Tab-separated table of N, CA and C and ligand atoms in Angstrom:
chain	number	residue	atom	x	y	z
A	1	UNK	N	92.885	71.020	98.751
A	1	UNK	CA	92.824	72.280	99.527
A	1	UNK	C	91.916	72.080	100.747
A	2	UNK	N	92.468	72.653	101.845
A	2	UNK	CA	91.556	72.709	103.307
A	2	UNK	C	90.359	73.665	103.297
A	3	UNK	N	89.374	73.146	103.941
A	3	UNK	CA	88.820	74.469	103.788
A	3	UNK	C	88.589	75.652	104.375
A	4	UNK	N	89.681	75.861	105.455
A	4	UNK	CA	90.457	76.853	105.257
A	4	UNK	C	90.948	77.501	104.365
A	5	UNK	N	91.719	76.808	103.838
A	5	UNK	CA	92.777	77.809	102.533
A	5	UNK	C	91.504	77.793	101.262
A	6	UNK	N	90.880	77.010	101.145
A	6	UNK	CA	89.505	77.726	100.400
A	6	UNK	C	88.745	79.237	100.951
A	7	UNK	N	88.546	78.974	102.490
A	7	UNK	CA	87.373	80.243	102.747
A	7	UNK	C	88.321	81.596	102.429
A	8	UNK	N	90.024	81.345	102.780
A	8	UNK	CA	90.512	82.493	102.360
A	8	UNK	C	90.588	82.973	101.150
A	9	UNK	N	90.366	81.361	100.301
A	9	UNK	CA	90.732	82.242	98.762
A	9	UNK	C	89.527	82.557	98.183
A	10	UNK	N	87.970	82.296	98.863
A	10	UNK	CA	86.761	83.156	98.301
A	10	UNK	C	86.745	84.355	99.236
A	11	UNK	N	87.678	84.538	100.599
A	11	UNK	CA	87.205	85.980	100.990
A	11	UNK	C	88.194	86.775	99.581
A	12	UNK	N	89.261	86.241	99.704
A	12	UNK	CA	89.838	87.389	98.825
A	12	UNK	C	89.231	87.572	97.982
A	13	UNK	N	88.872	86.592	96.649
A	13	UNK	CA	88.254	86.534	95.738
A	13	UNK	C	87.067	87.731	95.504
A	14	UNK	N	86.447	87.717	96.319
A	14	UNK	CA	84.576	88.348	96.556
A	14	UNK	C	85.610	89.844	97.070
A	15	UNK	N	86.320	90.096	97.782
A	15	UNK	CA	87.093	91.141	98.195
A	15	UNK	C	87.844	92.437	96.879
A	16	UNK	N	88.236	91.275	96.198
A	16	UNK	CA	88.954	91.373	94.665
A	16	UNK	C	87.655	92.189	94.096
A	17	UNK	N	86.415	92.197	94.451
A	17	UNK	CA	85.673	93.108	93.173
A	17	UNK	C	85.497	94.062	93.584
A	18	UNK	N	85.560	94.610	94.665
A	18	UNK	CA	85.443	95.630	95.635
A	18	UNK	C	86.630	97.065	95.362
A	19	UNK	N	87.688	96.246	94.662
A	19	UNK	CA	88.837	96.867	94.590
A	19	UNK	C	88.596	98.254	94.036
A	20	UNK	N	89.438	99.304	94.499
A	20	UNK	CA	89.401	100.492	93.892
A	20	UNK	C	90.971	101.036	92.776
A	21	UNK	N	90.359	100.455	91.622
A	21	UNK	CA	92.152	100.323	90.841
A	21	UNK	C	91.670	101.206	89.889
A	22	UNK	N	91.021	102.309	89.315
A	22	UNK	CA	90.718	102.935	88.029
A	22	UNK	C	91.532	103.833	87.570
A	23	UNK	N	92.607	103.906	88.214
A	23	UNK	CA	94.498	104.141	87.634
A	23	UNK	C	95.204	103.285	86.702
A	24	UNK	N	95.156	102.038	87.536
A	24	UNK	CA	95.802	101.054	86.859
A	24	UNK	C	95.014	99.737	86.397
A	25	UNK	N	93.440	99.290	86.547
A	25	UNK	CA	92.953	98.584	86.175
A	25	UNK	C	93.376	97.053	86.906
A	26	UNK	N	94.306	97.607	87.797
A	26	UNK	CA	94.386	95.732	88.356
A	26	UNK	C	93.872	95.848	89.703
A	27	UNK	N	93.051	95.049	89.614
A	27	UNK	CA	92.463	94.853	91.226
A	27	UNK	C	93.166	93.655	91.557
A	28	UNK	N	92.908	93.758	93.252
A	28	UNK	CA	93.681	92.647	93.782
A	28	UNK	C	92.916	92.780	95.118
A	29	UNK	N	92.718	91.475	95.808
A	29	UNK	CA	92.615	91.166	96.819
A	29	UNK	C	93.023	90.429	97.654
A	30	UNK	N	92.754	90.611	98.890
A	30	UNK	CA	93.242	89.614	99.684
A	30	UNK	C	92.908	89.367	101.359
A	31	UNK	N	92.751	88.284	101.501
A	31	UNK	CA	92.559	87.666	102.736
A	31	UNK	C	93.390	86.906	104.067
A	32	UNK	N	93.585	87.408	105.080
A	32	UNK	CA	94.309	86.860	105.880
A	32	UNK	C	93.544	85.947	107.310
A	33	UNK	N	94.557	84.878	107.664
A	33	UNK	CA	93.995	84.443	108.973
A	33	UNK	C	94.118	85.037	110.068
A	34	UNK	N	94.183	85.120	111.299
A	34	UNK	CA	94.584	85.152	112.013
A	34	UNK	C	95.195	84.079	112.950
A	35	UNK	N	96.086	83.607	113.520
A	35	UNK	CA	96.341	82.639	114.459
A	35	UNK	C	94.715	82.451	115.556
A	36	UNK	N	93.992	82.890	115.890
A	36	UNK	CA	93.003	82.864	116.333
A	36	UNK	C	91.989	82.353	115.603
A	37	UNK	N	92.000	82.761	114.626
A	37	UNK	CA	91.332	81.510	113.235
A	37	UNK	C	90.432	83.053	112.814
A	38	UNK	N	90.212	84.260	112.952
A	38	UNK	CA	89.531	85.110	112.510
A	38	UNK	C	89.895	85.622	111.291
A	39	UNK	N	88.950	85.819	110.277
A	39	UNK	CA	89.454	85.857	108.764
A	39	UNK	C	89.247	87.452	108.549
A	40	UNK	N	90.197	88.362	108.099
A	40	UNK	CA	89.959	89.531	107.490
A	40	UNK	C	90.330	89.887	106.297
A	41	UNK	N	89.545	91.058	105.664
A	41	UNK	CA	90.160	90.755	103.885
A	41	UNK	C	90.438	92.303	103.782
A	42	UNK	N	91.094	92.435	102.362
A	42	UNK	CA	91.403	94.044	102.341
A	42	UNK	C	91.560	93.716	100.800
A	43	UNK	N	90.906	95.161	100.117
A	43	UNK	CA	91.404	94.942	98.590
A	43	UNK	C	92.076	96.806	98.186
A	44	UNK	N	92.764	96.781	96.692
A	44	UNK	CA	93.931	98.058	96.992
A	44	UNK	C	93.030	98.961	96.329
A	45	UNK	N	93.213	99.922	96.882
A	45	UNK	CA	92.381	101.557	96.987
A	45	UNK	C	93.219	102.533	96.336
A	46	UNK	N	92.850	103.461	95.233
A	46	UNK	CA	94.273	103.925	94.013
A	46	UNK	C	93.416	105.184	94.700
A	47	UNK	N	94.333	106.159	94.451
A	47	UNK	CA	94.247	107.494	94.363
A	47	UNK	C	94.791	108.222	93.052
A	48	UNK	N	94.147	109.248	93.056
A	48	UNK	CA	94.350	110.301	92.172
A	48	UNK	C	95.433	110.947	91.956
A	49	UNK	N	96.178	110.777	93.384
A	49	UNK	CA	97.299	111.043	93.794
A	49	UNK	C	98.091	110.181	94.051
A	50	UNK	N	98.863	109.740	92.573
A	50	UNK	CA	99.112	108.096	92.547
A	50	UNK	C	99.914	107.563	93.681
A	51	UNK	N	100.840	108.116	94.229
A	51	UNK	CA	101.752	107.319	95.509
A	51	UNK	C	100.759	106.603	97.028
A	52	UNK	N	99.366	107.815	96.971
A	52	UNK	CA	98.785	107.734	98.080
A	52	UNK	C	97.845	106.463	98.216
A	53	UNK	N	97.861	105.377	97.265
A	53	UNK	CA	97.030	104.302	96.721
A	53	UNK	C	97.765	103.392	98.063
A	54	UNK	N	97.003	102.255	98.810
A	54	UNK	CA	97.049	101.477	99.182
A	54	UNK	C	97.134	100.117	98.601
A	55	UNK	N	97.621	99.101	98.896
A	55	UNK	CA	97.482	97.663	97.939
A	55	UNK	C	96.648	97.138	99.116
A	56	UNK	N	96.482	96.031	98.674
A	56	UNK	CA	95.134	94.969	99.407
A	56	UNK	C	95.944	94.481	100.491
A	57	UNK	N	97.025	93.899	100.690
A	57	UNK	CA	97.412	93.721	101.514
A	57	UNK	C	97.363	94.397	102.816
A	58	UNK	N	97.601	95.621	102.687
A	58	UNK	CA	97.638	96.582	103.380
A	58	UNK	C	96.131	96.582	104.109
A	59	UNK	N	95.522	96.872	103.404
A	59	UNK	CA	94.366	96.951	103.850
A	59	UNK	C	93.351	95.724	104.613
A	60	UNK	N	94.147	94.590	104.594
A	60	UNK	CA	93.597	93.773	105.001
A	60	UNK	C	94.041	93.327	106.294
A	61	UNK	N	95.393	94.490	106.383
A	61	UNK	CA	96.276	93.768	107.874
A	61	UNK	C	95.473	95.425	108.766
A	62	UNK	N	95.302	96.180	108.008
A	62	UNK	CA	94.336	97.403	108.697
A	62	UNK	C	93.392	97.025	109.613
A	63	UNK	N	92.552	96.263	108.653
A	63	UNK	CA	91.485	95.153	109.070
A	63	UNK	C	91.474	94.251	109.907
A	64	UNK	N	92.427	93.472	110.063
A	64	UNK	CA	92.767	92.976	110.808
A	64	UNK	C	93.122	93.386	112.395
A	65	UNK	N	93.821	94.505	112.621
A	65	UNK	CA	94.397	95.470	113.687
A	65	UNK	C	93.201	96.092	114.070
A	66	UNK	N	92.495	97.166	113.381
A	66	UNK	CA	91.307	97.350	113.721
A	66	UNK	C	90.121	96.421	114.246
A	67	UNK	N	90.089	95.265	113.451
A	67	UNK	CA	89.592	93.757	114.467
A	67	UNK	C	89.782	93.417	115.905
A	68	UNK	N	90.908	94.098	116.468
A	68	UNK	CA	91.430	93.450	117.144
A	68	UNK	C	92.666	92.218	116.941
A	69	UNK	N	93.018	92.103	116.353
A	69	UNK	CA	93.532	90.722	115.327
A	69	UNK	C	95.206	91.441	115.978
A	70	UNK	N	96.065	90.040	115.698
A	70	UNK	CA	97.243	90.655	116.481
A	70	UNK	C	98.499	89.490	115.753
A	71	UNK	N	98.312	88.817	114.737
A	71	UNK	CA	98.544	88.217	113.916
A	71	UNK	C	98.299	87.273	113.119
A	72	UNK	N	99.500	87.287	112.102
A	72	UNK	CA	98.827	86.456	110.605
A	72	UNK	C	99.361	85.305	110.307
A	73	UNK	N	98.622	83.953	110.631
A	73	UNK	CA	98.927	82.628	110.253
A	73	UNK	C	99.001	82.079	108.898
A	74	UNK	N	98.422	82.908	107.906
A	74	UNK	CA	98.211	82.393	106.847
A	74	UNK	C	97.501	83.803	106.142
A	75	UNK	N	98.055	84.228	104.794
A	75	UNK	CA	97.521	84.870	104.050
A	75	UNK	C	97.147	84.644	102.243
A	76	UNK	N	96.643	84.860	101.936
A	76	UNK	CA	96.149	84.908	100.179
A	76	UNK	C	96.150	85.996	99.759
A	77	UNK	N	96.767	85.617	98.153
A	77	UNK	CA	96.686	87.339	97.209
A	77	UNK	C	96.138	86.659	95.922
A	78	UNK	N	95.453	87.781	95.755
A	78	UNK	CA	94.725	86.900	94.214
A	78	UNK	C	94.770	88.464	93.440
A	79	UNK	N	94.984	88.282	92.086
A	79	UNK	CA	94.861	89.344	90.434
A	79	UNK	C	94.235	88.554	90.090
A	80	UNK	N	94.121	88.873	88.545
A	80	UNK	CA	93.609	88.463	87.068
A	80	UNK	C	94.956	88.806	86.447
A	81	UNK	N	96.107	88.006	86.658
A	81	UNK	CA	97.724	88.154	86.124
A	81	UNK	C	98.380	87.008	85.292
A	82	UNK	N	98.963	87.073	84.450
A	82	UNK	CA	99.692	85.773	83.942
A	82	UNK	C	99.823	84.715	84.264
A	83	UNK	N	100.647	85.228	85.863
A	83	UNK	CA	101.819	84.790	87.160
A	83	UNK	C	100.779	84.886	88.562
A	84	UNK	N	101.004	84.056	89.487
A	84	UNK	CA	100.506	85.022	90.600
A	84	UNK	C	101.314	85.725	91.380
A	85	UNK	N	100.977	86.687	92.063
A	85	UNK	CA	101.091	88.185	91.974
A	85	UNK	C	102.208	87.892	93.336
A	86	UNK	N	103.371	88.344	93.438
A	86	UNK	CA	103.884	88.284	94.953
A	86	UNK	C	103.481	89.838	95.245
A	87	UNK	N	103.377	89.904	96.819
A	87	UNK	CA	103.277	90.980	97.384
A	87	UNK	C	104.563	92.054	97.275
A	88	UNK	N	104.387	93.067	96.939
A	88	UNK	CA	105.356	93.988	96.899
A	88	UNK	C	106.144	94.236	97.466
A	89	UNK	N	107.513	94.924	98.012
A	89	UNK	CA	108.605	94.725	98.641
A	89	UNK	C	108.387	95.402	99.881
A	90	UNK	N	107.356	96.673	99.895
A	90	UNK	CA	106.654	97.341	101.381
A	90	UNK	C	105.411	96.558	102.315
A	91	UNK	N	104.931	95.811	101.577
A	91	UNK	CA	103.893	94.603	101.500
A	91	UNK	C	104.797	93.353	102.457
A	92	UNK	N	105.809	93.103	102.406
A	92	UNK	CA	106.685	92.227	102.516
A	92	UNK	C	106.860	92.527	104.072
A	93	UNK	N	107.066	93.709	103.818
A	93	UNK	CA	107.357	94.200	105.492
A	93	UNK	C	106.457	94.613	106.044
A	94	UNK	N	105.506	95.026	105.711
A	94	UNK	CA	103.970	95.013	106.878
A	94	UNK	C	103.673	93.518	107.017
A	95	UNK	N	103.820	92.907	106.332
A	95	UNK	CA	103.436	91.003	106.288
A	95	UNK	C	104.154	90.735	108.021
A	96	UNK	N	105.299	90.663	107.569
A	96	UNK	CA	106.409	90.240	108.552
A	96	UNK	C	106.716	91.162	109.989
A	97	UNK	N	105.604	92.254	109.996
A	97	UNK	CA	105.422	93.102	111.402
A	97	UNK	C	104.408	91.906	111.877
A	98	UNK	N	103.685	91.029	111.381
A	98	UNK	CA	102.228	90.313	112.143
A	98	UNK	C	102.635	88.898	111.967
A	99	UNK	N	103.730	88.960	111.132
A	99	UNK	CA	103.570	87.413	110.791
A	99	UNK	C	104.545	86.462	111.459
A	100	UNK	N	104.894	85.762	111.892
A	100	UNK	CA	105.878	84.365	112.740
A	100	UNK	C	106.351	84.014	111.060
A	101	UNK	N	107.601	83.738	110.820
A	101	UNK	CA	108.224	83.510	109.523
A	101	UNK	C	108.098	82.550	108.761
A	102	UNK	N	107.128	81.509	109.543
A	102	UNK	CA	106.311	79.814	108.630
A	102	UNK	C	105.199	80.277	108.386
A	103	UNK	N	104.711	81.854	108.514
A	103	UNK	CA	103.432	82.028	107.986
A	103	UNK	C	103.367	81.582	106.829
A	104	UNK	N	102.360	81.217	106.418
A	104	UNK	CA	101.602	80.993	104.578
A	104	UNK	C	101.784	81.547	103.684
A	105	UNK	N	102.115	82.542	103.123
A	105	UNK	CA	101.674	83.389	102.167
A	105	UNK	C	101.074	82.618	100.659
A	106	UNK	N	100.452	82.620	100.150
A	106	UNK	CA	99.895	82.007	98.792
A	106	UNK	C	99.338	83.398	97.741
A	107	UNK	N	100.268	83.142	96.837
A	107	UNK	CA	99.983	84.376	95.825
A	107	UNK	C	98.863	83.408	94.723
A	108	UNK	N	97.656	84.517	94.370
A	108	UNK	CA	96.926	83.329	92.753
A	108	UNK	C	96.403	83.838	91.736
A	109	UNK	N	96.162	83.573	90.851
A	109	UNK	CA	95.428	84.063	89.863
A	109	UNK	C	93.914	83.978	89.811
A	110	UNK	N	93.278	84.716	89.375
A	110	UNK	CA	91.931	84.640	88.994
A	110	UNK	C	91.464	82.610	87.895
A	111	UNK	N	92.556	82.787	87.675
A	111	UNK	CA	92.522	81.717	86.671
A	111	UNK	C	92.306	80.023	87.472
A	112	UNK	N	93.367	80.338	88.612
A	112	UNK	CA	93.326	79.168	89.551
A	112	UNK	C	94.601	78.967	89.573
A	113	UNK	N	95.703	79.312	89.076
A	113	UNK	CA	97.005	79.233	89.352
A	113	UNK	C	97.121	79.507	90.868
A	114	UNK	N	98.232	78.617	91.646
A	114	UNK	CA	98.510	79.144	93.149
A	114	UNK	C	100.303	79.212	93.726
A	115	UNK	N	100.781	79.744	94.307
A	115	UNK	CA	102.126	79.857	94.238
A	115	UNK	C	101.942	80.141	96.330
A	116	UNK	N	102.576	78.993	96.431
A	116	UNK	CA	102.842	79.145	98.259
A	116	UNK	C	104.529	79.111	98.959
A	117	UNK	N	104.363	80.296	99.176
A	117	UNK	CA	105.742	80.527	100.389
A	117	UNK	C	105.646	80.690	101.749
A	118	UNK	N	106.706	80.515	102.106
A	118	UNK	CA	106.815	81.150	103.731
A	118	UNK	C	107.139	82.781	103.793
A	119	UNK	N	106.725	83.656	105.078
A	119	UNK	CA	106.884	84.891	105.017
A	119	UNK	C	108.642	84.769	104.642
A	120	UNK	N	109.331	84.000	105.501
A	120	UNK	CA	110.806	84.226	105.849
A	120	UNK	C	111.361	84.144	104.445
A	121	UNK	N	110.847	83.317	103.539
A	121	UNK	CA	111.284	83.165	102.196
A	121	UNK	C	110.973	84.538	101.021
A	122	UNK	N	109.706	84.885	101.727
A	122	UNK	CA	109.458	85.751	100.486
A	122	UNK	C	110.287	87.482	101.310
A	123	UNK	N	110.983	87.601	102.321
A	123	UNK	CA	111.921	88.579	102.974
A	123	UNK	C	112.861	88.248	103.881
A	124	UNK	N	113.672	87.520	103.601
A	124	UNK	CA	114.826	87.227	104.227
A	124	UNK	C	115.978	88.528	104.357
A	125	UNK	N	116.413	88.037	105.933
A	125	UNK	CA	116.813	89.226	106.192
A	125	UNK	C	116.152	90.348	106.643
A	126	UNK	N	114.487	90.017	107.055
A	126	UNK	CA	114.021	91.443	107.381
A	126	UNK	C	114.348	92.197	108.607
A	127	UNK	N	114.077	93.771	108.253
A	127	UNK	CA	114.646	94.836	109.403
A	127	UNK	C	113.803	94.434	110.522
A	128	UNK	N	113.940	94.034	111.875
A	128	UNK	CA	113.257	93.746	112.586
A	128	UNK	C	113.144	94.665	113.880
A	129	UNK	N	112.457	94.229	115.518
A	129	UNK	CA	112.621	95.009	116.543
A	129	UNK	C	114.218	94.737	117.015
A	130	UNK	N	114.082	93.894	116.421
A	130	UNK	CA	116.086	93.254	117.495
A	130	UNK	C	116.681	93.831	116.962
A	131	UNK	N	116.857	94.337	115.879
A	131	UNK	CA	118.106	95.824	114.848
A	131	UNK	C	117.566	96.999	115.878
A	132	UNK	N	116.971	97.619	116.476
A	132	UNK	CA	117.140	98.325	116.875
A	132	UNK	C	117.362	98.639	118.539
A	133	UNK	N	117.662	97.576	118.815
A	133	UNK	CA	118.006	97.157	120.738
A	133	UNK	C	119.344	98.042	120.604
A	134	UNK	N	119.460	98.737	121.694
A	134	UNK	CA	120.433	99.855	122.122
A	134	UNK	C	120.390	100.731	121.371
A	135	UNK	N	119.448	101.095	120.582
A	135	UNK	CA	119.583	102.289	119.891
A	135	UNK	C	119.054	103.398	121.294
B	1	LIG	N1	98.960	95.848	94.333
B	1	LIG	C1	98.441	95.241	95.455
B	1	LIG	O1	97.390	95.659	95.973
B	1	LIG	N2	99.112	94.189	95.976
B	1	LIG	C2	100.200	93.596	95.409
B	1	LIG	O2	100.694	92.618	95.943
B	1	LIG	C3	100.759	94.137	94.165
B	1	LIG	C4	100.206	95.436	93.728
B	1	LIG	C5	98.210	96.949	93.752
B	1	LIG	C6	98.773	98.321	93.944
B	1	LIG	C7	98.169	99.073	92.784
B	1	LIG	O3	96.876	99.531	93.150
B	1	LIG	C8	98.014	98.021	91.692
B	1	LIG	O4	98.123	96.765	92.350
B	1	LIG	C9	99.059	98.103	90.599
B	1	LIG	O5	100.339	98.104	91.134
């Protein structure tokens, strides 16, 4: 591992305890690059009002935008899961609003398990700006 793809998987990691999950008990975090090399992390925030919960992802491309940050070269997702965790199917598509389609993605476990794709692989076919030219 580079240590790069290390510093991302202790931001997530240290990010991961931060998590606000006392709905569902799974925290998750996660850390992204930027093509600029600037690292931002985000972990998922549950509400009371279960739909209104954020995942880490989300919150880390927030982070990112609010940074200033304007895309994602490389990202990490880390649980405490069997499997590691792919990003969710709305997750998929905020990824792929920031991301160039050889981005990184690496899903992991708390355990040390690691699972690496490309954005284009983990949403092929996504709805993009070019679907909507002449609208
Ligand atoms: N969750 C994430 O934050 N990211 C994922 O990639 C999968 C799911 C969160 C949402 C919710 O707070 C909890 O995990 C259970 O679904």
């Amino acid at each position: 591992m580079t240590g790069e793809a290390a510093e991302l998987r202790e931001a997530a990691r240290a990010v991961r305890e931060r998590a606000h999950a006392p709905y569902s008990g799974f925290k998750v975090g996660a850390a992204l690059r930027t093509g600029s090399g600037a690292v931002f992390a985000g972990c998922n925030v549950e509400n009371v009002a279960y739909p209104e919960g954020t995942c880490a992802e989300a919150g880390a491309i927030a982070a990112m935008v609010a940074g200033g940050g304007t895309e994602i070269a490389a990202i990490y997702v880390i649980a405490d899961a069997p499997e590691p965790v792919p990003p969710c199917g709305g997750c998929r598509q905020k990824i792929a609003e920031f991301a160039p389609g050889d981005a990184v993605v690496t899903m992991a476990t708390t355990a040390g398990a690691e699972r690496v794709m490309r954005v284009s692989d983990l949403l092929p076919g996504a709805f993009g700006r070019g679907h909507m030219e002449g609208a």
